[in-house]
Tab-separated table of C-alpha atoms and ligand atoms in Angstrom:
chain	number	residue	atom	x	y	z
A	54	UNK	CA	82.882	100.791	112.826
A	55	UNK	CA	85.341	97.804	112.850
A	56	UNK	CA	88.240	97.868	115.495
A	57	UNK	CA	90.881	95.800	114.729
A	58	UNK	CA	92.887	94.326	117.994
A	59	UNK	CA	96.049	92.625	116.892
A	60	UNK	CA	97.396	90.171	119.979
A	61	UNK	CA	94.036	90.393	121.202
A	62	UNK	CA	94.301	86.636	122.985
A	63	UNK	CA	97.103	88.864	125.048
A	64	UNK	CA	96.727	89.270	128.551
A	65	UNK	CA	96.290	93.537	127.711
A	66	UNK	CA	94.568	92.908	124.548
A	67	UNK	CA	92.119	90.340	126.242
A	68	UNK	CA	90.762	93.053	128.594
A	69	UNK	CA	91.344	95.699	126.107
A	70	UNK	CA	88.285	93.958	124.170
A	71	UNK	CA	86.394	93.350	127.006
A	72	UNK	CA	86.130	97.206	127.144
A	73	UNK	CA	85.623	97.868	123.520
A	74	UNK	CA	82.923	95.260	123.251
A	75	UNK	CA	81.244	96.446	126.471
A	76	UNK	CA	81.335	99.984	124.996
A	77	UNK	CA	79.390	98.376	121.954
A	78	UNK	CA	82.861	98.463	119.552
A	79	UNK	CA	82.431	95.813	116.666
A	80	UNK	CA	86.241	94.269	117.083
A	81	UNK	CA	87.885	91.816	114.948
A	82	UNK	CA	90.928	89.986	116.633
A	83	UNK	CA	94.072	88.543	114.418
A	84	UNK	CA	96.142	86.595	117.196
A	85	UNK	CA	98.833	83.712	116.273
A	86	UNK	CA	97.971	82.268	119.420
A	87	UNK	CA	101.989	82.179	119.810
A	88	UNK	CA	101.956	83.026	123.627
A	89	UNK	CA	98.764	83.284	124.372
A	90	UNK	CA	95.112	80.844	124.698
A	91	UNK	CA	92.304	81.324	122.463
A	92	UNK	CA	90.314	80.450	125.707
A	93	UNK	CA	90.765	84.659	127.198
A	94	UNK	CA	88.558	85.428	123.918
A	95	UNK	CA	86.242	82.705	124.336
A	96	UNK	CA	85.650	84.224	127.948
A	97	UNK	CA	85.970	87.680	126.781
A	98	UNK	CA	82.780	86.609	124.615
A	99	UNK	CA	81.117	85.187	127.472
A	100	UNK	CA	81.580	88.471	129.893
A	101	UNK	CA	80.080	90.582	127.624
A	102	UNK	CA	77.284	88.420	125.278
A	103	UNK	CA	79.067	89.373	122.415
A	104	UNK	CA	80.028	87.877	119.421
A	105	UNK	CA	83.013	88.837	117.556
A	106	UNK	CA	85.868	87.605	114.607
A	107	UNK	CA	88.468	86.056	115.671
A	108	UNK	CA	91.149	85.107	112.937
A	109	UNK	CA	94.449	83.359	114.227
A	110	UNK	CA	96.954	84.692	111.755
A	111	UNK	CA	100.679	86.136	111.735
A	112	UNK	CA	101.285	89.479	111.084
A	113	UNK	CA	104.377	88.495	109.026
A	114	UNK	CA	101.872	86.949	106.427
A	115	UNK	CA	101.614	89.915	104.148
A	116	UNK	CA	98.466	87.602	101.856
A	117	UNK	CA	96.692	86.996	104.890
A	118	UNK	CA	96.990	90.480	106.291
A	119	UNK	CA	95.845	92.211	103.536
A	120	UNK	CA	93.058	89.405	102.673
A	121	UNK	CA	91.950	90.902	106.627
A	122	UNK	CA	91.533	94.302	105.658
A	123	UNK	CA	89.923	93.218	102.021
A	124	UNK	CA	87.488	91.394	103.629
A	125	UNK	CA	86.822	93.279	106.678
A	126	UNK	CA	85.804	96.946	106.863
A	127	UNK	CA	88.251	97.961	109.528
A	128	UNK	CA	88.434	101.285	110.425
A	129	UNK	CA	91.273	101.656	113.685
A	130	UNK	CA	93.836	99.702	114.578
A	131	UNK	CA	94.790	98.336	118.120
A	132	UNK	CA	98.075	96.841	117.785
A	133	UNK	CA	99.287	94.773	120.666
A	134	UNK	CA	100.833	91.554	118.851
A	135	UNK	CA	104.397	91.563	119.746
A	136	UNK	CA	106.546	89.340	121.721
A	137	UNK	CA	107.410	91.209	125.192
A	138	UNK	CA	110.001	89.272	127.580
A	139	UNK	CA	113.334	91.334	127.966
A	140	UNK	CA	115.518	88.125	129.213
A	141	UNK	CA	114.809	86.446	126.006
A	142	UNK	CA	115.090	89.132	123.944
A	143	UNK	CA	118.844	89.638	125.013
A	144	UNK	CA	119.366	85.890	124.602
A	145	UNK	CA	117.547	86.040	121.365
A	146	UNK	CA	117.610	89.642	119.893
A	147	UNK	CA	116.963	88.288	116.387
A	148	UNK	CA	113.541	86.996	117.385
A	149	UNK	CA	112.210	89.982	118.494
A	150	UNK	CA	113.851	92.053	115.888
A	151	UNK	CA	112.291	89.762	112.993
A	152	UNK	CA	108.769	89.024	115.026
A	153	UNK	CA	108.198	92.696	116.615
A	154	UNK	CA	109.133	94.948	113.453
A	155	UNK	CA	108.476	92.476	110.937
A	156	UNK	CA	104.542	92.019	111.589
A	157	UNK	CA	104.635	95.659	112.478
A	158	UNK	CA	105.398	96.688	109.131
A	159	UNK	CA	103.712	94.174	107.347
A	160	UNK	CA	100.827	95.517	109.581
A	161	UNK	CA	101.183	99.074	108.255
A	162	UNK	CA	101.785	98.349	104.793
A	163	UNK	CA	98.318	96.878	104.654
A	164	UNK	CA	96.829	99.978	106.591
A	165	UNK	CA	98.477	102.613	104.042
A	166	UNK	CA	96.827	100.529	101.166
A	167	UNK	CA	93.434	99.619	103.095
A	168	UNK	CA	93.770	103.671	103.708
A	169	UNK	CA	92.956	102.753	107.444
A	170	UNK	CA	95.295	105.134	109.291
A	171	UNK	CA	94.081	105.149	112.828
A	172	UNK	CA	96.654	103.343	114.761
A	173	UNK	CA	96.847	102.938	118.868
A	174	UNK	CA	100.260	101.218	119.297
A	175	UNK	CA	101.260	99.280	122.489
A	176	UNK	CA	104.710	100.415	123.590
A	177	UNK	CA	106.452	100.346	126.624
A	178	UNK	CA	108.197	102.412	129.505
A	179	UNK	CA	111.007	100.682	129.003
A	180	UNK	CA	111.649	102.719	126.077
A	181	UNK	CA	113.685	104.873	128.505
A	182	UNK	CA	116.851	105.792	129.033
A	183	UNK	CA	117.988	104.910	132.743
A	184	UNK	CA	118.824	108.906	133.422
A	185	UNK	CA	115.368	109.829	132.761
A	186	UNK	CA	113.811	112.019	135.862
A	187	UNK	CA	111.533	110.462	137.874
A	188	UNK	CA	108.606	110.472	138.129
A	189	UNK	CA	109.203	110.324	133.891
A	190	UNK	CA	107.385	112.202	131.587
A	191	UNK	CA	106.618	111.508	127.665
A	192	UNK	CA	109.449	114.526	126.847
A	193	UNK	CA	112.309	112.299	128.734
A	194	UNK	CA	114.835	111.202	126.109
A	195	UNK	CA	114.244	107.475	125.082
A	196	UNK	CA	117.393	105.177	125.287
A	197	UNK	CA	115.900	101.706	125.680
A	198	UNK	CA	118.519	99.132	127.663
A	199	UNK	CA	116.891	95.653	125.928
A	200	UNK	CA	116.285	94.370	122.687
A	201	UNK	CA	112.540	94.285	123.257
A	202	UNK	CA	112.647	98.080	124.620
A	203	UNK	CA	114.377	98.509	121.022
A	204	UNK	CA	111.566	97.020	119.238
A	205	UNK	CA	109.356	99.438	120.531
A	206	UNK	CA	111.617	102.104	120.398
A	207	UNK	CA	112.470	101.754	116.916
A	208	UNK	CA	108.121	101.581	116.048
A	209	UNK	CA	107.720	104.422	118.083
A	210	UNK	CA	109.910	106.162	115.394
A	211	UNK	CA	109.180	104.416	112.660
A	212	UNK	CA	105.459	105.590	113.072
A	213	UNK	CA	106.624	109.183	113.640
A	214	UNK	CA	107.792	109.285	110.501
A	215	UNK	CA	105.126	107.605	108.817
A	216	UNK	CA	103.054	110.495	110.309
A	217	UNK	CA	105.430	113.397	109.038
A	218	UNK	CA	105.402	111.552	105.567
A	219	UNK	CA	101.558	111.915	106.254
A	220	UNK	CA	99.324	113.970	108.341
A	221	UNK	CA	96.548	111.698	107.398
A	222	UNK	CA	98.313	109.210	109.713
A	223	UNK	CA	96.349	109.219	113.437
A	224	UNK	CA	98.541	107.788	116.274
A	225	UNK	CA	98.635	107.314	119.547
A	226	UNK	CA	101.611	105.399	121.385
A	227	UNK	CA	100.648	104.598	125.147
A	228	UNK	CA	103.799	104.105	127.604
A	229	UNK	CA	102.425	101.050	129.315
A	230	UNK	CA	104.446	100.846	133.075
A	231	UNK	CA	103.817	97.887	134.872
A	232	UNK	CA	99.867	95.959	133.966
A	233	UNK	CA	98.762	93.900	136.855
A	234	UNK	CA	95.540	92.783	138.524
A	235	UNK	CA	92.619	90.497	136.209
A	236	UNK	CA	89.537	91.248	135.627
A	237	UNK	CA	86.979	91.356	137.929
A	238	UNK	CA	85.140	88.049	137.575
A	239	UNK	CA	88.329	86.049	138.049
A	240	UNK	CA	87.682	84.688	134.420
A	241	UNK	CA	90.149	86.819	132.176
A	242	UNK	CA	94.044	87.559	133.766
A	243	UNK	CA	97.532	86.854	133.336
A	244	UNK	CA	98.845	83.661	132.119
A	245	UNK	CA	102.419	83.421	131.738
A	246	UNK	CA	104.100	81.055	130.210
A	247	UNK	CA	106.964	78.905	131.970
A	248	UNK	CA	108.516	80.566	134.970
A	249	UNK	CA	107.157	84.166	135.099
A	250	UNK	CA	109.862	86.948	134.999
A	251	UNK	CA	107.497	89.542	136.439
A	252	UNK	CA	106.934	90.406	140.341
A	253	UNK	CA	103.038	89.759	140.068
A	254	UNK	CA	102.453	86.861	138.354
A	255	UNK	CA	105.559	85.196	140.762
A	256	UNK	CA	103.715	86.218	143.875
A	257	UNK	CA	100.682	84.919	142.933
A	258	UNK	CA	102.517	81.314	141.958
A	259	UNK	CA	103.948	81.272	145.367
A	260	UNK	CA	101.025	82.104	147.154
A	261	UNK	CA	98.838	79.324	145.384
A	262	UNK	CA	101.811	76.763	145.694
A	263	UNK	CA	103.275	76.356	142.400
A	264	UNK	CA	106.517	78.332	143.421
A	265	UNK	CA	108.327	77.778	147.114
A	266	UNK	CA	109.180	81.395	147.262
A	267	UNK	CA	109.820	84.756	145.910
A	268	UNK	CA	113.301	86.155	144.895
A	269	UNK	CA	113.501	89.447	145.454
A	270	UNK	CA	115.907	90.718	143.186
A	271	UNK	CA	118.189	93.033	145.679
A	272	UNK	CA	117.350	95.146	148.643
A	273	UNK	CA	120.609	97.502	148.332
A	274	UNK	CA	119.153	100.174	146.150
A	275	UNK	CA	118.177	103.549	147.155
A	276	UNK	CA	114.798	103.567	148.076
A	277	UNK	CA	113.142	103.423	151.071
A	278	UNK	CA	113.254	99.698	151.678
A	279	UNK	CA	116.272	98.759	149.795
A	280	UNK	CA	114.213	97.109	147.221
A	281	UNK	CA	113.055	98.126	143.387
A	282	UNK	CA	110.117	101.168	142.749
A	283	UNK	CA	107.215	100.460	140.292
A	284	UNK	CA	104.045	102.233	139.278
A	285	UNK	CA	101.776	99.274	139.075
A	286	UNK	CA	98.337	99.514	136.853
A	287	UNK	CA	95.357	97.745	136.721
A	288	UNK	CA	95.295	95.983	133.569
A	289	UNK	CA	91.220	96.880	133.406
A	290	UNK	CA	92.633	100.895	133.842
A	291	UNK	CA	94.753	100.410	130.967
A	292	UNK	CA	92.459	98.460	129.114
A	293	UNK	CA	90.751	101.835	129.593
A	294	UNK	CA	93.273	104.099	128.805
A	295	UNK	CA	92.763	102.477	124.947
A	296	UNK	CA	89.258	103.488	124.336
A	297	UNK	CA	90.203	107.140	125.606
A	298	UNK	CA	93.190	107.237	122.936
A	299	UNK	CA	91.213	105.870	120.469
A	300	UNK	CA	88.349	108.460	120.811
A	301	UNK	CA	91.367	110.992	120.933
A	302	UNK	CA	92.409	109.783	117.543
A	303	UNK	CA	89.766	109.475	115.800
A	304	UNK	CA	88.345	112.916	116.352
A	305	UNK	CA	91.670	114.575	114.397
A	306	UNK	CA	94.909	113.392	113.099
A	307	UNK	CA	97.297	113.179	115.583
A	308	UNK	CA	101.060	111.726	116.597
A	309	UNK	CA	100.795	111.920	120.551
A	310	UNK	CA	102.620	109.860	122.980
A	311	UNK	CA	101.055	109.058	126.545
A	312	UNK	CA	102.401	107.211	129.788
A	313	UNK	CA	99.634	105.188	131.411
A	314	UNK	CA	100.668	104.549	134.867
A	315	UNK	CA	99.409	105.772	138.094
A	316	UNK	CA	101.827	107.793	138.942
A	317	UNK	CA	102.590	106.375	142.182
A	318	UNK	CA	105.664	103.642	142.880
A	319	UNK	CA	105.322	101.104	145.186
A	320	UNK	CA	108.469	98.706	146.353
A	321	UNK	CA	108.733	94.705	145.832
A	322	UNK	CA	108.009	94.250	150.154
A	323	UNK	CA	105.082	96.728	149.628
A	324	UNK	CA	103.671	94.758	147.017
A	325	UNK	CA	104.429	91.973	148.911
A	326	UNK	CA	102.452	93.028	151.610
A	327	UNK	CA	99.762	93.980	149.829
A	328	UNK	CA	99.673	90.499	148.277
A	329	UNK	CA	99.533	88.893	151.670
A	330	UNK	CA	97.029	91.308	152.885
A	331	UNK	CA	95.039	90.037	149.926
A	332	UNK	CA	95.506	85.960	150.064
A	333	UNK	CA	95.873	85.910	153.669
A	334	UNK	CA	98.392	83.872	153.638
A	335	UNK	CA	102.620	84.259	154.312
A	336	UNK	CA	104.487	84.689	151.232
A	337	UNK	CA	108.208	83.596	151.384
A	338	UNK	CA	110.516	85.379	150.188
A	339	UNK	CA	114.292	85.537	150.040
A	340	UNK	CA	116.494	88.346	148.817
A	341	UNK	CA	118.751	87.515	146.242
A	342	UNK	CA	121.116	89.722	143.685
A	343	UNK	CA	120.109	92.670	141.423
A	344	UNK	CA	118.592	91.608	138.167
A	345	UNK	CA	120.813	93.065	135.194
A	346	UNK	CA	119.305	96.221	133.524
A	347	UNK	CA	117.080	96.783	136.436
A	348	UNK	CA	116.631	100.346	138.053
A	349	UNK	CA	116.174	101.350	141.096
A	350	UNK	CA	112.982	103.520	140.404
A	351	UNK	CA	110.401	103.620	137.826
A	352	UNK	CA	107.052	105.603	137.863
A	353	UNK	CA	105.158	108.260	135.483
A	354	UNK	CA	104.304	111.399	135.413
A	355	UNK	CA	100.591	110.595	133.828
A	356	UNK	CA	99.391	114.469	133.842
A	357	UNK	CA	99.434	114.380	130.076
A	358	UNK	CA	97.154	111.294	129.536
A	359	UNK	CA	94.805	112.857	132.129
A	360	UNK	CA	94.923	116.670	130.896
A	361	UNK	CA	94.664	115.125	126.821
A	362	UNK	CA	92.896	111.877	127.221
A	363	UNK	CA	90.678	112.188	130.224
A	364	UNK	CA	92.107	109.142	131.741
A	365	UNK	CA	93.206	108.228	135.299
A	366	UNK	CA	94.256	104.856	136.753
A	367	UNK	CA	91.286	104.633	139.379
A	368	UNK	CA	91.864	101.181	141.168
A	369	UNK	CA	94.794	101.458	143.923
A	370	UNK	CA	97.457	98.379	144.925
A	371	UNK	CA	95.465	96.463	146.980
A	372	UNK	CA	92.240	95.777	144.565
A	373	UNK	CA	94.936	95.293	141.973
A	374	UNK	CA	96.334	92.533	144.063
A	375	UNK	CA	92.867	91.147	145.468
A	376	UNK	CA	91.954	90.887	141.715
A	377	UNK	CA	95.022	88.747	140.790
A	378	UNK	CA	94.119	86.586	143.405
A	379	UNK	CA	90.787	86.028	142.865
A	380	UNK	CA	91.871	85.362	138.919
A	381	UNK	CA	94.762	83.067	140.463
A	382	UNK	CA	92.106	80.731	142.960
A	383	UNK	CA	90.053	80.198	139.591
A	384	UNK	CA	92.155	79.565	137.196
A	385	UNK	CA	95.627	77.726	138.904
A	386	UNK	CA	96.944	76.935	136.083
A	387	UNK	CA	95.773	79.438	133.835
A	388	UNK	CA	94.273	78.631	130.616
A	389	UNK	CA	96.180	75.786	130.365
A	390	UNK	CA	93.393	73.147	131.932
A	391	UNK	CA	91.023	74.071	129.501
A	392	UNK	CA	91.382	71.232	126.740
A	393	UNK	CA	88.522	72.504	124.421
A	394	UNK	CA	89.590	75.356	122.304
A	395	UNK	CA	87.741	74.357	119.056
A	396	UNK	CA	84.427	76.156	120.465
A	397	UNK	CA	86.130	79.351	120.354
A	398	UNK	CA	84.741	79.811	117.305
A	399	UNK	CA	81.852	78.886	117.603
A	400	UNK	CA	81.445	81.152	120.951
A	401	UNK	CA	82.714	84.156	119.276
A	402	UNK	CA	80.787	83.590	116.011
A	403	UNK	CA	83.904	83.613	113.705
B	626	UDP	N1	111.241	91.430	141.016
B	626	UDP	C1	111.701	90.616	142.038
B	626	UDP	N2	111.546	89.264	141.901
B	626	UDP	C2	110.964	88.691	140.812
B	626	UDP	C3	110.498	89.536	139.781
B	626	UDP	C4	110.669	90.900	139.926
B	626	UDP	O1	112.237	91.092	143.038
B	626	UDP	O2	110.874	87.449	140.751
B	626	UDP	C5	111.365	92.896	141.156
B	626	UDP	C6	112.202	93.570	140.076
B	626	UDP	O3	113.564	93.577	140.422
B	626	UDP	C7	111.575	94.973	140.041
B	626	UDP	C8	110.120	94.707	140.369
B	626	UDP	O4	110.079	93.450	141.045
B	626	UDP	O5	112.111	95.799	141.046
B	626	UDP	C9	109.209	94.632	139.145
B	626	UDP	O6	109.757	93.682	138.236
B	626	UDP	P1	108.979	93.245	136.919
B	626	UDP	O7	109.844	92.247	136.202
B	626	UDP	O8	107.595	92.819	137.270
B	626	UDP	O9	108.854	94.602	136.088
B	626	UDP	P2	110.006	95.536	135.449
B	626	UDP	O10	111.272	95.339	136.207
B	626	UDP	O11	110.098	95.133	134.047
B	626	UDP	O12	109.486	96.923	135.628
């Protein structure tokens, strides 16, 4: 059995295959290497001894798609690809419109013909609205408040109704909140590229000297400590959440949606002082204005993924932020010092 990871390079879909090939899943990655380093696969290779495809491709290319699933007997679907920064999707809506739903239909045009009608999908929390109870649950109304919470908005639905159209159709959406920490072995993690617009990868810049100091974006919101609530996950725990859905979907056709988060929020200064707590060292920090289209508080209700799925996030804050360290120390400038990136191919036996 063949699991196909689209945006498998991606810092999720990177230790998303670590899992799958560690759980002895044959995968086969198609990545367009567009924002992110062939280098995560060539590692995720190396962590686990095993070989697998890798075919750098664009979903928007309906010949080579469907030459993927000719050639290839692929039986699930892991779809990840998919650019995901909300600032430049409101500078630049038409990028993620054409990029995001584009490839995503191209995608499942080859699956309906291929009859391969598994599909995990990557979505997003920020697929809802900002009056949504907290902590949210998968019935709250979705409203997104960004382009790129659009995109997935507008798949979520779109693969609804390919499943009423179909009952053949197998689906699970997971509700990502907010993916942090690296693996373990400080060889797979985050690599953002340019300035980072998340909290994590930021802290972790300042604290190895890239970046003077943290902005936090406001401390004049309701919360305890003025500043902005998130339920933080540990990429490897939703890495794992995928291999739960996946079993889950394969066992009988099904459209389910599931939040992975922890279910717990934590505030920028707690996360800041978790981070120190981790590095040992200071991080500077000055507060600065609200960030448009932020909220005040964000965190899941996960009772459904753990009650349907038999998954929990296990690792708490400050292993999250000891792992993005260690990942940080190793790799300072991310993938980007590795020159060699012909060997990929060679590592991963494509
Ligand atoms: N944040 C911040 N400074 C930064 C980046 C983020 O204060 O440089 C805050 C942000 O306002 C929010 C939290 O950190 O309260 C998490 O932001 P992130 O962009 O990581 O996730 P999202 O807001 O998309 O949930």
């Amino acid at each position: 059995m063949t699991i196909l990871v689209t945006g498998g390079a991606g810092y999720i879909g990177s230790h998303t295959c670590v899992e799958l090939l560690n759980k002895g899943y044959d995968i086969i990655v198609a990545d367009n290497f567009s924002n992110s380093h062939p280098e995560s696969l060539k590692r995720a290779a190396e962590l686990t001894g095993r070989l697998f495809r890798v075919v750098q491709l664009d979903l928007q290319d309906k010949c080579q798609v469907e030459e993927l699933f000719s050639e290839n007997e692929i039986e699930s679907v892991i779809h990840f690809a998919a650019f995901k920064a909300v600032g430049e999707s409101m500078k630049n809506p038409l990028k993620y419109y054409q990029n995001n739903l584009a490839g995503t239909m191209v995608l499942l045009e080859a699956m309906d013909r291929f009859n391969v009608k598994k599909l995990v999908f990557s979505s997003s929390a920020t697929v809802y609205g900002k009056e949504a109870d907290i902590p949210i649950a998968e019935k709250e109304e979705i409203g997104a408040a960004n382009p790129y919470g659009r995109t997935k908005q507008m798949i979520e639905e779109m693969l609804n109704d390919l499943f009423q159209s179909d009952p053949k159709w197998s689906i699970a959406v997971l509700r990502y909140f907010n993916p942090i920490g690296a693996h373990k072995s400080g060889r797979i993690g985050e690599d953002p590229s340019g300035i980072p617009n998340n909290l994590l990868p930021y802290i972790a810049q300042v604290a190895i000297g890239r970046r003077d100091q943290l902005i936090i974006h406001g401390d004049d919101y309701e919360t305890k400590d003025g500043t902005g609530i998130r339920d933080y996950i540990h990429v490897v725990d939703l890495a794992k959440g995928h291999l739960k859905a996946l079993e889950k979907i394969s066992y009988t056709p099904i459209y389910e949606t599931y939040n992975l988060g922890t279910g717990k929020g934590y505030s920028v200064l707690e996360v800041v002082e978790a981070f120190q707590r981790a590095c040992g060292r200071p991080i500077p920090y000055t507060i600065g204005t609200r960030r448009a289209g932020d909220s005040a508080v964000c965190y899941a209700d996960a009772t459904k993924a753990k009650n349907e799925l038999n998954w929990a996030a296990a690792i708490e804050i400050d292993e999250m932020c000891e792992d993005i360290w260690r990942w940080q120390q190793q790799n300072p400038e991310g993938y980007a010092s590795v020159e060699e990136t012909a060997g990929v191919k060679e590592a991963t036996g494509a």
